[in-house]
Coordinates of C-alpha atoms in Angstrom, one line a residue:
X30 CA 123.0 122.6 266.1
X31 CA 125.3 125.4 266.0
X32 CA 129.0 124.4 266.6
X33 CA 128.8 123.3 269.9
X34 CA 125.9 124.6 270.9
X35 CA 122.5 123.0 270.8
X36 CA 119.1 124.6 269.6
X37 CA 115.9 123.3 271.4
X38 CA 112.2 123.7 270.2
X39 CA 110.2 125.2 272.7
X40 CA 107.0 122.2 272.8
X41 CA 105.3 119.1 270.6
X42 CA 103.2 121.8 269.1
X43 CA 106.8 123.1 267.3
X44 CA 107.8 119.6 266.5
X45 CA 104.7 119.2 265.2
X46 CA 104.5 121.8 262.9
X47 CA 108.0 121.9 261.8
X48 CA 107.5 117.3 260.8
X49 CA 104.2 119.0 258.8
X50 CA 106.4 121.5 257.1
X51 CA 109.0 118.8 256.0
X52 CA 105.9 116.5 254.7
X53 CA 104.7 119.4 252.8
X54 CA 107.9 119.7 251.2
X55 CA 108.8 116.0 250.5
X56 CA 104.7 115.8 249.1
X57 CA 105.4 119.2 246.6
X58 CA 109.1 117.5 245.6
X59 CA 107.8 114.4 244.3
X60 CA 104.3 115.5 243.1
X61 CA 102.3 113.2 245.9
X62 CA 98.8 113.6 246.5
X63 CA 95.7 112.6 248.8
X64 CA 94.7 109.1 247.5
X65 CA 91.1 110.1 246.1
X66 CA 89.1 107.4 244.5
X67 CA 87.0 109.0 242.6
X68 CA 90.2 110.7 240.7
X69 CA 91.8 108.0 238.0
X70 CA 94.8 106.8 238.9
X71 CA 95.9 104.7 235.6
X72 CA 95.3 103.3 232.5
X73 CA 96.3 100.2 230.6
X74 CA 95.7 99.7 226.8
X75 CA 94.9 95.7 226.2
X76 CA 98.1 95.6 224.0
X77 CA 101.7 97.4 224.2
X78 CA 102.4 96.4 220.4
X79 CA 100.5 95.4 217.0
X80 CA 101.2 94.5 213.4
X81 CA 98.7 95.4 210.8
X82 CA 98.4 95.5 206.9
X83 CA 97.5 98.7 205.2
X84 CA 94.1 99.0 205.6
X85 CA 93.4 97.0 208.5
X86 CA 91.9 98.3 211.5
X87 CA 92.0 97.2 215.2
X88 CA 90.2 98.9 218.2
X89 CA 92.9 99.0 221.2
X90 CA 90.5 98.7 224.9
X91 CA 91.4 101.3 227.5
X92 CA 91.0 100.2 231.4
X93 CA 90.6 103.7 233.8
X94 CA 92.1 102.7 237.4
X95 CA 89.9 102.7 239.8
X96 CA 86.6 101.6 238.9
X97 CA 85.5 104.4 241.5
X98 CA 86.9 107.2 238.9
X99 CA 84.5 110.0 238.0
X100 CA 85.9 110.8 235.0
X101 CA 87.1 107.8 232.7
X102 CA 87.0 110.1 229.3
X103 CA 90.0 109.3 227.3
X104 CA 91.4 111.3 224.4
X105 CA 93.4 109.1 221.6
X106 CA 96.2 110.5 219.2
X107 CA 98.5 109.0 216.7
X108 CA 102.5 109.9 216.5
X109 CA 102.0 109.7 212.9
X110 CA 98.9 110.0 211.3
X111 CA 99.9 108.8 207.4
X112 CA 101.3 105.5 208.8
X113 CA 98.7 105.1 211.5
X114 CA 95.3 107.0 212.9
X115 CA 92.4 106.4 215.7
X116 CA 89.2 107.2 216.3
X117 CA 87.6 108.9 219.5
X118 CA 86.6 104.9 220.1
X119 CA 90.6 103.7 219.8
X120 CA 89.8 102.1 216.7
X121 CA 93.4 102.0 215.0
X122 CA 93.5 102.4 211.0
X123 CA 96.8 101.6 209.2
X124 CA 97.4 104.1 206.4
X125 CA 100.8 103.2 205.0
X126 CA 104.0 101.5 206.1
X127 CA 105.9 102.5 209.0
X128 CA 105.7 103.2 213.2
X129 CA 103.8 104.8 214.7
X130 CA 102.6 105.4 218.9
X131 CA 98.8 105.7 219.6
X132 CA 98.7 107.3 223.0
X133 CA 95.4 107.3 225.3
X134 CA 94.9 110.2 227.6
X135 CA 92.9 110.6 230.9
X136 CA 90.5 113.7 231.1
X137 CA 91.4 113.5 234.5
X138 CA 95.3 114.0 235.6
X139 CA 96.3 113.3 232.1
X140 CA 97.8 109.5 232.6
X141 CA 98.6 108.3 229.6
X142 CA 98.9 104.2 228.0
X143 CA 100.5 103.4 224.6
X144 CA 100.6 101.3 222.1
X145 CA 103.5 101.0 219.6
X146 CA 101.9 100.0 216.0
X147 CA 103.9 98.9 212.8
X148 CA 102.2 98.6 209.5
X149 CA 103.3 96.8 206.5
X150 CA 102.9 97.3 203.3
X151 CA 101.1 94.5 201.4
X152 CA 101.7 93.3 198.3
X153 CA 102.1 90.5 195.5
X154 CA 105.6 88.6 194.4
X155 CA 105.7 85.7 191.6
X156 CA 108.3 83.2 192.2
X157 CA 109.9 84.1 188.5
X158 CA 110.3 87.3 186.7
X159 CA 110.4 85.3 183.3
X160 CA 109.5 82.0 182.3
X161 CA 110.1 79.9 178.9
X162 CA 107.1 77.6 177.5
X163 CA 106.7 75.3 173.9
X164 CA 103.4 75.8 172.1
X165 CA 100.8 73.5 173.7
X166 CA 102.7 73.7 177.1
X167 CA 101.3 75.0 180.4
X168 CA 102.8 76.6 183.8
X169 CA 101.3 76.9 187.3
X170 CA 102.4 80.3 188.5
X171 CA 103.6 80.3 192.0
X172 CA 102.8 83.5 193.6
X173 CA 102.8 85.2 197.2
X174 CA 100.9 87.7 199.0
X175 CA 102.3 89.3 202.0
X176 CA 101.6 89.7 205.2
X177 CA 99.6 86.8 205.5
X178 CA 97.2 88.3 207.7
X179 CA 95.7 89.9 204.6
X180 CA 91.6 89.3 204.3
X181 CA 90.9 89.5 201.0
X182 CA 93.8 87.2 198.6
X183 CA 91.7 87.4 195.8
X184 CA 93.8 87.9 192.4
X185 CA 92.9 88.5 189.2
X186 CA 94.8 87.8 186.2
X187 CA 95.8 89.1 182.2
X188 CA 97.7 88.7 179.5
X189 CA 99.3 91.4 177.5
X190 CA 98.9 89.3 174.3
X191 CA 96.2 86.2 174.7
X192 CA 97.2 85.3 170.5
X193 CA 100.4 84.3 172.3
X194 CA 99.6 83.2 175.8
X195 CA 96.3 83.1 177.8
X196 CA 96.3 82.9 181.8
X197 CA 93.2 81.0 183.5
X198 CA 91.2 82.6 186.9
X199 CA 93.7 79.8 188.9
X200 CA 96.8 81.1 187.4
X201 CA 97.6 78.7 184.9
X202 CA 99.3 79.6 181.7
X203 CA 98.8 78.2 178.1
X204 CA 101.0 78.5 175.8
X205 CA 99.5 79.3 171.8
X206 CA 101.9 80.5 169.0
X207 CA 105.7 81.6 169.3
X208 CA 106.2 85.5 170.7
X209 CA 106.5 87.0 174.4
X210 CA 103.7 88.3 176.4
X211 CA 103.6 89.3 180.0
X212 CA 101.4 87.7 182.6
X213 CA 100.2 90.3 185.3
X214 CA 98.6 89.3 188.9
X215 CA 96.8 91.8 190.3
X216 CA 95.5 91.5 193.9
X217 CA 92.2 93.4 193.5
X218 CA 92.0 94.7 197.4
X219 CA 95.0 96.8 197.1
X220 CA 95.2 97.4 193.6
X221 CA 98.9 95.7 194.0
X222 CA 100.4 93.7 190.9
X223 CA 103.3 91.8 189.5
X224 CA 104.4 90.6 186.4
X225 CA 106.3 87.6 184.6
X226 CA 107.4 87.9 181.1
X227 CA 106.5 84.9 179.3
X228 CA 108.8 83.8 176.6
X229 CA 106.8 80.8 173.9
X230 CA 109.1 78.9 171.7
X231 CA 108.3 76.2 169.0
X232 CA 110.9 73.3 168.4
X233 CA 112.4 73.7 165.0
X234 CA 112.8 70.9 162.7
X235 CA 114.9 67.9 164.4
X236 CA 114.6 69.5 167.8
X237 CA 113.1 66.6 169.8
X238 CA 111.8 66.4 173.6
X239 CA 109.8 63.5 175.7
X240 CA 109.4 62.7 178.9
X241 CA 110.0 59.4 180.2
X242 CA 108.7 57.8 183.4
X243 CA 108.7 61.3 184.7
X244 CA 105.2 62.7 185.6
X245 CA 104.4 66.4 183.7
X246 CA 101.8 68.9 185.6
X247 CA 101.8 72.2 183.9
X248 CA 105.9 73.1 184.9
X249 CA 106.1 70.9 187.6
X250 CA 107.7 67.0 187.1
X251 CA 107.7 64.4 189.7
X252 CA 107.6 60.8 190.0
X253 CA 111.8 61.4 190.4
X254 CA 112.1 59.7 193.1
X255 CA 114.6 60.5 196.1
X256 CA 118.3 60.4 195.6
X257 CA 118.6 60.7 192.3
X258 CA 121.3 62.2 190.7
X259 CA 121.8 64.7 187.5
X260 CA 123.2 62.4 185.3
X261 CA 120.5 59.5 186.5
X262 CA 117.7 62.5 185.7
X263 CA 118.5 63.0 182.6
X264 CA 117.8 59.8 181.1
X265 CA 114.4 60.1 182.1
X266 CA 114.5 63.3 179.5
X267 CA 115.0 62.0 175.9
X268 CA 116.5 64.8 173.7
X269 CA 117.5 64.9 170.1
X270 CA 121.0 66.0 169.2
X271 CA 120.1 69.7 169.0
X272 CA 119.1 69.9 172.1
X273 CA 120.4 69.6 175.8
X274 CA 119.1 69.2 179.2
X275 CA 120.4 71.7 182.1
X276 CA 120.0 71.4 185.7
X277 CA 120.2 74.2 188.2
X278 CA 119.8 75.1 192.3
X279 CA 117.6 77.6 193.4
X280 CA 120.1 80.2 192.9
X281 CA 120.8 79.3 188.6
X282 CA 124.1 77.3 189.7
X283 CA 124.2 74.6 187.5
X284 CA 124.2 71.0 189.2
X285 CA 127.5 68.5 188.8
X286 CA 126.1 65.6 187.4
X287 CA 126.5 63.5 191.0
X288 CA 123.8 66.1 192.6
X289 CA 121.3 65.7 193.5
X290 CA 117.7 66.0 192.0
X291 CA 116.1 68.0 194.6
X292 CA 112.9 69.5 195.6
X293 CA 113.0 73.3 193.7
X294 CA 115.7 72.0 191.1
X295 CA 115.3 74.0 187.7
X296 CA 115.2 72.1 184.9
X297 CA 116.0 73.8 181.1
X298 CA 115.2 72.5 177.5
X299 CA 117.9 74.4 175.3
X300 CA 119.3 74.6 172.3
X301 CA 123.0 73.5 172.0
X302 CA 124.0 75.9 169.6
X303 CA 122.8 79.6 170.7
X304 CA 122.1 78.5 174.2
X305 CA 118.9 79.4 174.1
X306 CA 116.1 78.4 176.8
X307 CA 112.5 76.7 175.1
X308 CA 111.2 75.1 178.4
X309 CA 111.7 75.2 182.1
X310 CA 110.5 73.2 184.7
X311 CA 110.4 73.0 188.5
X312 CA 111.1 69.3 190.1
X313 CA 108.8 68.0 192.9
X314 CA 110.4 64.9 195.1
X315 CA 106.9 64.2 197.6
X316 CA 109.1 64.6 201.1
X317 CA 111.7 66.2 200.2
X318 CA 110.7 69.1 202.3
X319 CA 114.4 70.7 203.2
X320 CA 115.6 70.6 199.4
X321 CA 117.9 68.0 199.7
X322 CA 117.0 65.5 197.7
X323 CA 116.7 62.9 200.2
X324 CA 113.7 62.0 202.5
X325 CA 115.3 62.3 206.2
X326 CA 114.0 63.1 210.1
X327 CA 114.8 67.1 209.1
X328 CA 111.7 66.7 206.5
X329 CA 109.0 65.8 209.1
X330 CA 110.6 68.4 211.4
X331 CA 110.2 70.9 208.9
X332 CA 106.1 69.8 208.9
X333 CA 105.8 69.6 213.0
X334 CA 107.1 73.3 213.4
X335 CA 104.6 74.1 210.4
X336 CA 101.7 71.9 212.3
X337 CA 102.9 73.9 215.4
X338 CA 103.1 77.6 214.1
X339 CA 106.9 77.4 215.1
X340 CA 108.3 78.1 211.8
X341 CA 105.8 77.6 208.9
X342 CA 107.0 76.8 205.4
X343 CA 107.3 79.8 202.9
X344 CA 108.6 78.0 199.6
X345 CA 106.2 77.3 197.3
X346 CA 107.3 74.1 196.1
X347 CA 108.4 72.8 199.3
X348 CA 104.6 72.8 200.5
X349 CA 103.5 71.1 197.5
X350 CA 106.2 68.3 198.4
X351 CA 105.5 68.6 202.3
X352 CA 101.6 67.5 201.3
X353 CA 103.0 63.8 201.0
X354 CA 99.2 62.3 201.2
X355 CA 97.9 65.1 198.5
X356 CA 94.5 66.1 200.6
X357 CA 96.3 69.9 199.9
X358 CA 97.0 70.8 203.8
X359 CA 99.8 69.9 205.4
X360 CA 98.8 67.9 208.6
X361 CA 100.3 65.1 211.2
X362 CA 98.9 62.8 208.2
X363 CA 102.0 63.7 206.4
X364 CA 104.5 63.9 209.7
X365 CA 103.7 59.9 209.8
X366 CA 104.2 59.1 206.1
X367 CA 107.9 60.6 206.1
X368 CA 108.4 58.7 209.6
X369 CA 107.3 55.6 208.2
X370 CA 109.3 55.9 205.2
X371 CA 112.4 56.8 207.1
X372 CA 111.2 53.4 209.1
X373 CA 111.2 51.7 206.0
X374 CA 107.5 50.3 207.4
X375 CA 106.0 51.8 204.2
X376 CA 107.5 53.8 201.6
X377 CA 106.0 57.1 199.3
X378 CA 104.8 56.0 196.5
X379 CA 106.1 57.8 193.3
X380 CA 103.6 60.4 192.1

């Protein structure tokens, strides 16, 4: 059309041609082509994302759309080869912390599938940085490995001094003659450690300390008993004059004497006059999962989401006091002991 006057083509062989022409076009605008199938035309990896440790491999599959291809040869690369490489065979390596995209490529038209990996570092945490022992005591140390996905947990331990302190192959530390040593866990497949300085004191001359109806294993006491408060507690202690008993949360805030004795309190032997720390403990109240003190419906929710890989329980001491029927796993076993307690159809026994 040209203002008012119309333009005609001369015959269907002109429409014809010029509808082929405008194909052509619209097919070299958005890239189209002849559907072929013997040329690929996609390819899915079986995962978009993974987590691995450092050292941990993974081989990521590759499906070539359509079965009918040719040519399936696929070419792999890494974003970042010191966090993460593959292999012609897309088996994934992690190298060192971090992100990175492996990327498989088709030979033929060059459609491409990733995967976004993230590695973590692994390593080794003890649940204190120093601890204080009397000759002749002991202390279970409480350590950590993350992620847990690592194979291989072994750990090895050492002392700096064995005249002062020795460490067992399970981690347990006796205490020999006043002095400090440090205890070092080293997990052997990644040459990763940590330390705890160790701190051995001997009571002086009419510096007294005994337990009462409390239970002693290694640094751990039980046989508390739930709702039972500071100044209840420490009775149970018997001190001479020259010493004192301290309680404290899990962040070193010392406890009002109406507290609560909880699962994860901290208990210190010190002197009265300079202060200073002889012997520390960590309390253990058998379903007291949530640290309250207090055996409620929260504790046997705490072991169903842990039964149920929803949210798993991390403290140390708190899975230790979750294994209410002591088979060491935490299982619907112990779900039912809290319930019944909470029933009052058969209470947890002291231990």
């Amino acid at each position: 059309m040209k203002g008012n006057d119309a333009q005609f083509l001369d015959s269907e062989a002109d429409i014809q041609k010029l509808a082929r022409a405008d194909c052509n076009a619209l097919v070299a605008f958005y890239g189209l082509e002849k559907k072929d199938p013997s040329r690929v035309s996609s390819i899915t990896l079986n995962k978009q994302s993974m987590v691995l440790t450092t050292g941990e491999k993974e081989i990521l599959q590759a499906t070539v759309k359509p079965d009918t291809a040719t040519n399936k040869k696929v070419t792999w690369s890494s974003s970042n080869t010191e966090v993460a490489i593959v292999s012609e065979k897309g088996e994934v390596t992690a190298k060192k912390a971090g992100k990175a995209t492996i990327t498989a490529k088709t030979e033929d038209r060059g459609k491409t599938a990733t995967c976004e990996v993230t590695v973590q570092e692994t390593n080794i945490t003890l649940s204190k940085k120093e601890t204080n022992l009397l000759v002749g005591k002991k202390a279970q140390i409480d350590y950590a490995i993350t992620p847990e996905t690592v194979s291989n947990k072994t750990v090895t331990w050492k002392s700096s001094d064995e005249t002062i302190a020795t460490i067992s192959k399970e981690g347990i530390i006796t205490a020999l003659k006043e002095g400090t040593t440090n205890i070092t866990a080293i997990l052997e497949s990644e040459n990763k450690q940590a330390t705890i300085k160790v701190n051995v004191h001997k009571l002086e001359d009419g510096q007294k300390m005994e337990l009462d109806t409390i239970k002693e294993d290694n640094d751990k006491l039980s046989k508390i008993g739930e709702k039972v408060t500071v100044s209840e507690f420490k009775k149970k202690i018997k001190v001479s004059d020259k010493l004192e008993v301290i309680a404290k949360d899990s962040k070193n805030n010392v406890l009002k004497e109406d507290s609560y004795i909880t699962t994860n309190t901290q208990i210190q032997i010190q002197t009265k006059e300079k202060k200073e720390i002889v012997q520390e403990y960590d309390c253990l109240i058998y379903g007291d999962v949530n640290c309250d003190g207090k055996i409620s419906a929260l504790d046997f929710t705490l072991i169903e989401n842990h039964i149920m890989d929803i949210q798993k329980i991390t403290n140390s001491n708190a899975k230790l006091t979750a294994n209410v029927n002591g088979d060491s796993k935490i299982s619907a076993l112990d779900f039912t002991l809290i319930e019944n307690h909470i029933m009052d159809i058969q209470k947890i026994p002291l231990k």
